[in-house]
XYZ file of C-alpha atoms in Angstrom:
606
model
C 114.788 -117.675 -203.950
C 114.318 -115.365 -201.158
C 112.421 -112.835 -203.418
C 109.575 -115.620 -204.428
C 109.130 -116.606 -200.861
C 105.853 -115.769 -199.230
C 106.368 -114.215 -195.759
C 104.951 -116.393 -192.679
C 103.979 -113.753 -190.773
C 103.642 -109.247 -192.345
C 106.691 -107.902 -191.302
C 108.782 -110.181 -189.641
C 112.269 -109.675 -189.487
C 115.482 -109.454 -187.325
C 119.115 -108.612 -186.657
C 123.289 -110.055 -185.444
C 125.496 -108.242 -183.571
C 128.708 -108.689 -182.457
C 130.667 -107.246 -180.112
C 134.556 -106.599 -179.466
C 136.706 -106.321 -176.357
C 135.560 -106.576 -173.174
C 131.888 -106.555 -174.318
C 129.689 -109.580 -175.060
C 128.788 -110.459 -179.059
C 124.902 -111.371 -178.752
C 125.200 -114.924 -178.129
C 128.434 -114.337 -178.244
C 131.924 -115.006 -175.702
C 134.062 -112.363 -174.830
C 136.304 -111.784 -177.955
C 139.183 -110.121 -179.785
C 140.882 -106.784 -178.178
C 139.334 -103.648 -179.527
C 141.651 -100.431 -178.342
C 139.080 -98.710 -175.345
C 139.963 -97.319 -172.308
C 140.623 -98.889 -169.227
C 137.202 -97.252 -167.341
C 134.025 -97.083 -170.032
C 130.683 -96.145 -169.601
C 128.906 -97.606 -172.132
C 126.148 -95.752 -173.909
C 123.961 -96.166 -176.674
C 123.369 -93.949 -179.948
C 120.173 -94.977 -182.428
C 119.854 -94.092 -186.483
C 117.326 -95.011 -188.902
C 113.299 -95.568 -188.451
C 111.196 -96.744 -185.409
C 113.264 -97.803 -181.287
C 115.328 -94.999 -181.609
C 114.451 -94.513 -177.600
C 115.892 -90.822 -177.629
C 111.706 -90.396 -176.200
C 110.159 -89.772 -179.506
C 107.042 -91.307 -180.963
C 108.061 -94.971 -182.149
C 107.457 -94.025 -185.997
C 109.744 -91.096 -185.891
C 112.813 -91.643 -187.904
C 116.206 -89.990 -187.735
C 118.879 -90.611 -190.179
C 121.539 -88.380 -188.176
C 122.827 -89.684 -184.474
C 120.104 -89.658 -181.652
C 121.453 -90.801 -177.664
C 119.293 -93.057 -176.237
C 117.306 -91.814 -173.329
C 117.876 -93.316 -169.632
C 114.690 -95.743 -168.310
C 111.590 -93.356 -168.132
C 112.686 -90.393 -169.664
C 110.502 -88.323 -172.475
C 112.514 -86.030 -175.350
C 114.211 -84.194 -174.864
C 115.834 -86.663 -172.465
C 117.142 -84.983 -169.055
C 119.405 -88.384 -168.970
C 120.804 -91.174 -171.054
C 120.670 -95.111 -170.766
C 124.795 -95.858 -169.285
C 126.344 -98.746 -168.717
C 125.138 -100.785 -171.324
C 127.713 -103.762 -172.417
C 125.461 -105.841 -175.021
C 123.033 -104.231 -177.661
C 120.421 -107.278 -178.660
C 120.320 -108.319 -182.301
C 117.049 -106.952 -182.745
C 114.062 -107.875 -183.486
C 110.800 -106.360 -185.962
C 110.640 -103.224 -183.749
C 112.030 -103.321 -180.290
C 115.637 -103.067 -179.012
C 117.132 -104.668 -175.964
C 120.690 -103.509 -173.509
C 122.730 -105.282 -170.966
C 124.238 -103.272 -168.597
C 126.960 -103.735 -166.190
C 125.025 -104.492 -163.506
C 123.304 -107.855 -165.510
C 119.977 -106.378 -165.775
C 118.544 -106.331 -169.169
C 116.516 -103.130 -170.662
C 114.267 -103.192 -173.552
C 112.224 -100.515 -175.687
C 110.363 -100.077 -178.936
C 106.861 -102.164 -179.742
C 105.175 -104.828 -177.199
C 104.269 -107.119 -179.779
C 103.559 -110.507 -177.974
C 105.069 -109.033 -174.484
C 108.239 -108.869 -176.479
C 109.912 -105.767 -173.789
C 109.343 -108.404 -170.874
C 107.278 -106.094 -168.632
C 104.601 -107.978 -167.668
C 102.478 -105.176 -169.584
C 98.668 -106.564 -169.717
C 97.961 -104.337 -172.960
C 100.638 -106.347 -175.976
C 101.178 -103.923 -178.915
C 101.970 -100.922 -176.285
C 105.227 -99.120 -176.944
C 108.040 -98.314 -174.875
C 109.855 -95.030 -176.408
C 112.612 -95.177 -173.901
C 113.852 -97.960 -171.946
C 111.691 -100.410 -169.180
C 113.451 -103.234 -167.262
C 112.379 -106.613 -167.744
C 110.810 -108.516 -165.216
C 111.871 -111.263 -163.251
C 110.263 -114.305 -163.786
C 107.410 -115.356 -162.163
C 106.354 -111.526 -161.406
C 103.439 -110.892 -160.962
C 102.393 -107.793 -160.785
C 102.550 -104.558 -163.228
C 104.920 -102.531 -163.096
C 106.898 -105.229 -161.714
C 108.688 -104.710 -158.142
C 111.354 -107.474 -159.287
C 113.697 -107.709 -162.237
C 115.969 -109.883 -164.185
C 118.769 -110.142 -162.807
C 123.094 -111.442 -163.100
C 122.152 -111.672 -166.761
C 125.809 -111.825 -168.854
C 124.021 -112.168 -172.591
C 121.492 -111.442 -174.528
C 119.939 -112.881 -178.358
C 116.585 -111.455 -179.809
C 115.416 -113.805 -182.338
C 113.179 -111.734 -185.395
C 109.680 -112.058 -185.951
C 107.166 -109.873 -183.498
C 110.022 -109.983 -180.563
C 111.178 -112.732 -178.616
C 114.298 -112.461 -176.146
C 116.816 -114.291 -174.430
C 118.585 -113.838 -171.678
C 121.420 -116.203 -170.400
C 122.545 -116.136 -166.436
C 125.865 -116.660 -165.077
C 124.718 -120.191 -163.569
C 124.368 -121.013 -167.101
C 121.019 -121.326 -168.014
C 119.013 -119.203 -170.016
C 115.757 -117.485 -169.776
C 113.227 -116.451 -172.706
C 110.181 -114.161 -173.088
C 108.219 -112.669 -175.987
C 106.365 -114.773 -178.762
C 106.586 -118.147 -178.799
C 104.263 -119.546 -181.126
C 106.768 -121.955 -183.307
C 108.414 -123.213 -180.319
C 110.759 -119.848 -179.301
C 110.729 -120.118 -175.584
C 112.450 -123.624 -175.896
C 110.346 -124.473 -172.598
C 108.042 -127.267 -174.222
C 105.151 -124.700 -175.085
C 104.274 -122.743 -177.736
C 101.991 -119.992 -176.253
C 101.743 -116.724 -178.569
C 102.211 -114.141 -176.220
C 104.597 -114.258 -173.458
C 105.707 -111.151 -171.208
C 107.640 -112.669 -168.508
C 110.563 -114.629 -168.616
C 110.417 -118.736 -168.310
C 113.124 -121.024 -168.083
C 114.198 -122.731 -170.992
C 114.978 -126.888 -170.645
C 117.050 -128.994 -170.984
C 117.616 -131.638 -173.910
C 115.525 -134.488 -173.748
C 112.761 -133.418 -171.951
C 109.604 -134.894 -173.133
C 106.838 -131.850 -172.350
C 105.801 -128.929 -170.300
C 106.148 -128.599 -167.507
C 109.832 -129.972 -167.475
C 111.901 -131.485 -165.061
C 115.447 -129.994 -166.012
C 116.782 -127.115 -167.630
C 119.339 -126.458 -170.047
C 122.795 -125.822 -167.629
C 126.390 -125.167 -168.363
C 125.762 -122.837 -171.500
C 128.259 -119.886 -172.764
C 126.822 -118.183 -175.418
C 123.682 -117.674 -177.014
C 122.781 -116.046 -180.747
C 119.123 -116.677 -182.380
C 117.828 -116.559 -186.153
C 114.380 -115.855 -186.982
C 112.746 -118.151 -185.068
C 115.345 -120.559 -183.652
C 117.725 -120.076 -180.803
C 121.020 -121.575 -180.954
C 123.280 -122.122 -177.497
C 127.077 -123.160 -177.499
C 126.984 -125.017 -173.941
C 130.972 -125.172 -172.236
C 131.835 -129.131 -173.651
C 131.879 -127.064 -177.240
C 128.549 -128.291 -178.165
C 125.737 -127.109 -179.829
C 122.165 -127.027 -178.846
C 119.036 -125.334 -180.984
C 115.125 -124.631 -180.194
C 112.469 -122.970 -182.150
C 111.421 -123.190 -186.202
C 112.806 -125.916 -188.577
C 111.071 -125.110 -192.156
C 115.022 -125.707 -193.146
C 116.633 -127.839 -191.420
C 117.861 -124.990 -189.046
C 117.994 -126.737 -186.151
C 120.532 -129.015 -187.564
C 119.831 -132.236 -185.652
C 119.482 -134.319 -189.346
C 115.392 -133.176 -189.285
C 113.979 -130.738 -191.593
C 109.970 -129.169 -190.859
C 108.261 -128.974 -187.775
C 109.694 -126.593 -184.729
C 111.091 -128.300 -181.655
C 110.192 -126.576 -178.252
C 112.367 -128.218 -176.002
C 116.483 -127.786 -177.089
C 117.745 -130.672 -179.867
C 121.283 -131.173 -179.987
C 122.561 -129.907 -183.464
C 124.812 -132.831 -185.265
C 128.335 -131.404 -185.136
C 130.514 -133.077 -187.437
C 132.396 -136.049 -184.711
C 135.924 -134.521 -183.550
C 134.716 -130.909 -184.082
C 134.824 -128.161 -181.146
C 132.683 -125.467 -181.495
C 133.728 -122.434 -179.697
C 131.234 -119.475 -181.143
C 128.037 -119.254 -183.024
C 126.138 -116.996 -185.438
C 122.648 -116.903 -186.778
C 120.824 -115.630 -190.414
C 117.095 -115.543 -191.049
C 116.281 -112.534 -193.601
C 112.396 -113.415 -193.847
C 110.525 -115.855 -190.234
C 109.182 -118.541 -192.136
C 111.176 -117.767 -195.356
C 114.818 -118.631 -194.647
C 117.195 -120.008 -191.879
C 121.265 -120.478 -191.259
C 122.839 -121.508 -188.324
C 127.038 -121.182 -188.111
C 129.836 -122.526 -185.804
C 132.988 -121.422 -185.388
C 135.434 -124.271 -184.037
C 139.056 -124.458 -182.342
C 140.971 -124.873 -185.745
C 139.168 -121.839 -187.238
C 137.145 -123.337 -189.776
C 133.058 -122.674 -190.320
C 130.302 -124.698 -190.941
C 126.752 -124.128 -191.196
C 123.318 -126.089 -191.921
C 119.627 -124.574 -192.998
C 118.579 -121.967 -195.688
C 120.577 -121.839 -198.510
C 118.865 -121.129 -201.334
C 121.103 -117.714 -201.998
C 124.745 -119.835 -200.750
C 124.019 -118.815 -197.190
C 125.957 -122.053 -197.024
C 128.904 -120.975 -198.100
C 129.687 -124.840 -199.644
C 129.636 -123.999 -202.546
C 126.126 -124.935 -204.088
C 122.582 -123.539 -203.080
C 120.360 -126.946 -201.558
C 119.229 -126.867 -197.796
C 121.246 -128.582 -195.386
C 119.347 -130.125 -192.289
C 123.181 -131.183 -190.940
C 126.173 -128.850 -190.269
C 128.271 -128.425 -193.634
C 131.873 -126.680 -194.086
C 132.127 -123.378 -195.596
C 134.398 -123.986 -198.598
C 136.884 -121.253 -199.374
C 137.664 -118.406 -201.905
C 136.526 -119.129 -204.927
C 135.513 -122.804 -203.798
C 139.005 -123.509 -203.245
C 139.135 -125.673 -199.894
C 137.756 -124.271 -196.941
C 138.020 -120.988 -194.926
C 140.266 -120.700 -192.616
C 141.930 -118.970 -189.646
C 138.668 -117.055 -189.235
C 138.201 -115.857 -185.795
C 134.917 -114.387 -185.746
C 131.355 -114.962 -187.730
C 128.187 -113.382 -188.096
C 125.251 -113.652 -189.830
C 122.646 -111.519 -191.804
C 119.433 -111.318 -193.507
C 120.809 -114.360 -196.261
C 124.246 -113.577 -195.926
C 127.311 -115.213 -193.843
C 130.112 -113.260 -192.397
C 133.640 -114.225 -190.971
C 136.796 -112.399 -190.055
C 139.986 -113.659 -191.130
C 143.306 -112.557 -190.465
C 141.564 -108.843 -189.954
C 140.356 -109.624 -193.550
C 136.459 -109.853 -193.907
C 134.749 -112.524 -196.331
C 131.030 -113.019 -196.728
C 128.810 -115.564 -199.411
C 124.906 -115.757 -199.578
C 122.573 -113.095 -201.547
C 124.035 -110.755 -203.791
C 120.415 -108.634 -203.787
C 117.670 -107.311 -201.628
C 114.772 -108.931 -200.778
C 112.754 -108.780 -203.878
C 115.538 -106.831 -205.552
C 118.952 -104.979 -205.412
C 118.372 -101.545 -206.284
C 121.406 -101.681 -208.006
C 123.281 -103.882 -210.882
C 126.258 -104.546 -208.535
C 126.260 -106.950 -205.356
C 125.588 -105.965 -202.153
C 128.091 -108.100 -200.630
C 130.507 -105.462 -200.595
C 133.078 -106.288 -203.430
C 131.469 -103.728 -205.917
C 130.714 -107.312 -207.675
C 128.190 -106.675 -210.778
C 125.391 -108.666 -210.359
C 125.542 -112.115 -213.018
C 121.731 -112.650 -213.789
C 119.964 -115.554 -212.983
C 119.788 -116.768 -209.341
C 122.293 -114.075 -208.126
C 123.698 -115.965 -205.429
C 127.064 -116.158 -203.865
C 127.997 -119.543 -202.802
C 131.527 -119.513 -201.876
C 133.389 -116.468 -199.748
C 134.067 -113.193 -201.261
C 136.563 -110.578 -199.946
C 134.962 -107.337 -199.080
C 136.597 -104.103 -200.347
C 138.158 -101.244 -198.287
C 135.986 -97.871 -198.182
C 135.982 -95.494 -200.998
C 137.010 -98.637 -203.547
C 134.887 -98.225 -207.293
C 136.408 -100.895 -209.191
C 135.886 -104.259 -209.692
C 137.398 -106.118 -208.681
C 138.771 -103.685 -205.769
C 142.440 -103.486 -205.277
C 142.400 -102.335 -201.908
C 140.281 -104.811 -198.779
C 139.279 -104.190 -195.371
C 142.032 -104.629 -192.849
C 142.166 -104.580 -189.046
C 138.784 -106.342 -188.553
C 138.035 -107.865 -185.537
C 134.360 -108.367 -185.135
C 131.623 -108.528 -187.958
C 127.737 -108.081 -187.587
C 125.146 -108.446 -189.965
C 121.209 -107.063 -190.279
C 118.374 -109.859 -190.537
C 116.102 -107.497 -191.913
C 117.589 -105.015 -194.036
C 120.484 -106.522 -195.621
C 123.175 -104.644 -193.947
C 126.441 -105.761 -192.939
C 128.659 -104.242 -190.340
C 132.719 -103.925 -189.106
C 134.302 -102.687 -186.681
C 137.844 -102.349 -186.664
C 140.842 -102.611 -183.452
C 140.361 -98.767 -182.611
C 136.744 -99.475 -182.670
C 136.027 -97.196 -186.222
C 133.079 -99.052 -188.249
C 132.452 -100.111 -191.572
C 128.928 -100.699 -192.561
C 127.389 -101.794 -196.625
C 124.267 -103.542 -197.918
C 121.253 -103.097 -199.605
C 119.491 -100.495 -197.162
C 120.483 -97.169 -196.017
C 116.961 -95.330 -196.838
C 116.856 -94.226 -193.057
C 120.475 -93.865 -192.496
C 120.901 -97.721 -191.347
C 124.444 -97.290 -192.579
C 125.288 -94.780 -189.771
C 126.534 -92.761 -192.564
C 125.026 -89.393 -192.255
C 122.477 -87.222 -194.285
C 125.073 -86.216 -196.590
C 126.387 -89.625 -197.179
C 126.659 -91.682 -200.258
C 124.826 -94.592 -199.213
C 121.680 -92.618 -197.771
C 122.004 -90.221 -201.180
C 121.739 -93.856 -202.951
C 119.725 -96.010 -200.076
C 122.677 -98.439 -200.344
C 125.722 -98.991 -200.065
C 127.855 -101.436 -202.559
C 131.231 -101.536 -200.464
C 132.053 -99.916 -196.962
C 131.240 -96.642 -195.733
C 132.723 -95.567 -192.379
C 130.277 -94.535 -189.598
C 130.446 -90.899 -188.784
C 130.301 -88.865 -185.550
C 127.259 -87.789 -183.974
C 128.863 -84.345 -184.107
C 128.858 -84.702 -187.589
C 132.746 -84.141 -187.717
C 134.774 -86.844 -188.676
C 133.969 -90.664 -187.864
C 132.177 -92.740 -185.214
C 135.150 -94.679 -182.467
C 135.269 -96.114 -179.510
C 132.275 -98.558 -180.442
C 132.088 -101.952 -179.047
C 129.065 -103.075 -180.694
C 126.296 -102.957 -183.037
C 122.518 -103.618 -183.248
C 119.792 -103.195 -185.303
C 115.842 -103.572 -185.410
C 113.668 -102.816 -188.269
C 114.747 -99.761 -189.927
C 116.974 -98.688 -187.482
C 120.854 -98.984 -186.044
C 122.081 -98.820 -183.103
C 125.872 -98.070 -181.823
C 127.109 -98.675 -178.511
C 130.134 -96.886 -177.909
C 132.496 -97.083 -175.229
C 132.866 -93.889 -173.676
C 136.628 -92.663 -172.068
C 135.393 -91.746 -167.852
C 136.836 -88.234 -168.002
C 137.935 -86.274 -164.929
C 137.914 -81.943 -164.858
C 140.280 -80.175 -163.259
C 139.664 -76.401 -162.183
C 142.767 -74.015 -161.350
C 142.970 -70.719 -160.920
C 145.165 -67.559 -161.808
C 145.225 -66.237 -158.216
C 144.587 -67.555 -154.934
C 143.114 -66.162 -151.614
C 142.710 -63.959 -150.466
C 142.542 -62.382 -153.893
C 141.498 -58.767 -155.228
C 138.587 -57.707 -156.921
C 140.666 -55.347 -159.202
C 142.256 -57.620 -160.784
C 141.132 -60.589 -163.863
C 140.653 -63.938 -162.673
C 141.793 -66.647 -165.315
C 139.917 -69.820 -164.826
C 141.832 -72.741 -166.362
C 139.725 -76.222 -166.867
C 141.317 -79.788 -168.108
C 139.269 -82.585 -168.951
C 141.921 -85.410 -168.346
C 141.362 -89.665 -169.090
C 140.063 -88.820 -172.284
C 140.299 -89.823 -175.931
C 141.304 -86.695 -177.551
C 137.918 -85.090 -176.274
C 135.992 -82.171 -178.129
C 132.843 -80.539 -177.033
C 132.272 -77.372 -174.279
C 133.497 -76.526 -171.361
C 130.956 -74.668 -169.625
C 132.180 -72.578 -166.220
C 130.003 -71.153 -163.373
C 130.137 -69.180 -160.121
C 127.218 -71.622 -158.156
C 124.679 -71.818 -160.568
C 125.862 -68.646 -162.730
C 127.032 -69.480 -165.971
C 130.119 -67.299 -166.255
C 131.054 -68.557 -170.212
C 131.002 -72.009 -172.122
C 134.215 -72.407 -174.044
C 134.465 -74.743 -176.761
C 137.681 -77.370 -176.822
C 140.376 -77.264 -179.575
C 143.091 -79.653 -180.205
C 144.226 -79.016 -177.026
C 142.221 -81.193 -173.667
C 142.565 -77.512 -171.668
C 140.677 -74.088 -172.153
C 140.258 -70.883 -170.061
C 137.774 -68.326 -169.010
C 138.875 -65.281 -167.389
C 136.563 -63.112 -165.112
C 137.548 -59.377 -165.961
C 138.763 -56.744 -163.079
C 136.080 -55.455 -160.586
C 133.343 -58.014 -161.236
C 132.824 -59.630 -157.735
C 132.282 -57.224 -153.991
C 133.911 -58.699 -151.163
C 133.300 -62.358 -150.819
C 133.787 -66.097 -150.971
C 133.021 -67.488 -154.274
C 132.260 -71.072 -155.054
C 133.741 -71.904 -158.878
C 133.358 -75.034 -161.337
C 133.699 -76.586 -164.752
C 131.449 -78.848 -166.618
C 132.529 -80.383 -169.347
C 129.880 -81.664 -171.850
C 131.183 -84.781 -173.390
C 131.349 -86.377 -176.546
C 130.599 -89.788 -178.527
C 133.910 -91.115 -177.584
C 134.283 -89.660 -173.795
C 131.777 -89.118 -170.382
C 130.743 -85.783 -169.147
C 132.672 -84.454 -166.164
C 132.045 -81.755 -163.274
C 135.339 -80.336 -161.511
C 135.358 -79.836 -157.658
C 134.367 -76.632 -156.330
C 137.452 -74.451 -156.468
C 136.698 -71.738 -153.796
C 138.293 -68.031 -153.863
C 138.410 -65.488 -151.097
C 137.857 -62.103 -152.980
C 138.590 -58.455 -151.285
C 138.493 -54.999 -151.958
C 142.727 -54.010 -153.052
C 143.799 -52.184 -150.100
C 146.666 -48.762 -150.578
C 149.104 -47.491 -148.009
C 149.963 -44.197 -147.860
C 152.247 -42.231 -145.918
C 153.089 -37.978 -145.673
C 155.502 -35.972 -143.755
C 154.784 -32.542 -141.969
C 157.199 -30.627 -142.400
C 158.135 -32.459 -145.447
C 161.171 -30.217 -145.268
C 163.153 -30.100 -142.534
C 166.458 -29.407 -140.531
C 168.597 -32.286 -138.859
C 167.593 -32.264 -135.398
C 164.121 -31.191 -136.025
C 160.667 -33.107 -135.549
C 158.019 -34.829 -138.369
C 154.752 -36.143 -138.238
C 154.508 -39.267 -140.202
C 151.134 -39.929 -140.995
C 150.444 -43.196 -142.548
C 147.000 -43.920 -144.762
C 145.332 -46.903 -145.159
C 142.167 -46.914 -148.032
C 140.424 -49.605 -149.875
């Protein structure tokens, strides 16, 4: 069992990721439909321990959400990473992010060149994002960068990352001692991307390279690639048959073909692997909605009713071992667990306990089941309960789910519904990895046996608009697809206006999703006041009478943004102000007879 295995390298680990609508699953194609805005800007929030990416020291922890900074920023950051479309399924203590421009940014520890920046000092860390260099870069800092990337995937251990480019090629950087690079070498330190070889190449340097790839994923030290023909290839560590080619033991530094059953076409792949050298499982989803698995199985990770390893794919059974799991639309792997979505419900199988033993007497698979003792393996799928369930068996179950993710280090699992809300459960919430905040039930216990809903960074309500989850050692990352707002500013007066009258400025935040936060009104560079948005997307600020002397003034309104809505500033509103004018008329004399002259005097004053 997993608790008895020795770690091949200290603190190895990785995590899986799932994304939804309009974004790419880590090692996945565009899938499913989440109700998100058409125009978005992806930003990243983190909580937990290490690699927060918010400009603080690497060992800093935060059980509340903090936002990942823009490249080169230090705390407190003046800008934040944006335009993100995918997060990596993280490694030991670093994370990666893909942007809409096709560039890749990394942060955290640089063990063995994991950041891909050609930094000659391996072991250094980046507290905010740095950009990954182009293959063959000779300088540090780099002058050219990896581009045209459409997907990323991260293996566990001390950090190896793969990038799929728009032409179907794959590049890898970081640790490569177990064939992780796929280029025929086993170099331990690789600070620059190298291209993965084609299946069948004899040795490095390769004369042909892997092409036609549509999806990439990673386990601990094993990578998988799905091709446009529906076949799967793999490379890296193979201690438990996780390469899936009918061989157990050793490693492959050049891709091999996974032995998918005849007549089965694969549309999606995933991987699990809790400790490098101690586990490793591959998963594949077929066009018919069935799931196949291979590799490590001591805790029931294959879902086929037994706990023996398999070096070729076997089919995952149905709930209770009846028939086979069907109608599946998404899959993911955790530390020692498999996950699947079918008809909006979530099913999981594998280990019921934490590495080295559960912190409670209840399963961490999300179904609130008491531990049976003995192996504590669940070799067939069980359904995940709804949030708030306290009984076993549960009377309510998660529904409306479109995507799942597994943490390959802390044995946590995540499910995203069609509105971008996230539910989390599993064996470790010590540093807030389940996203339930400092006062959350899971954080108080250090684990959650049924799903908890992730809270909003503001501390009020729940996180929404999430399009992906990533994890690193002790850290969770939420990719939020923000609505791109605009702010309009109007005035109660028009030019020219009197300085003696009050002026009411009205700011309206448009294109947002129930925007919260504040609006700051300014005249030039001078702040007039800040107003909190209530239930409406409109706020006002009144400038008292006689505030200004005559002249032309420029006013703006700036919306702060919130988790789901981007910040925005209105166009400048120009107002010409003047002293009020009074006109008086007098007559001399004030009374006279008909036919007499009268002098009228008009007085204009300001």
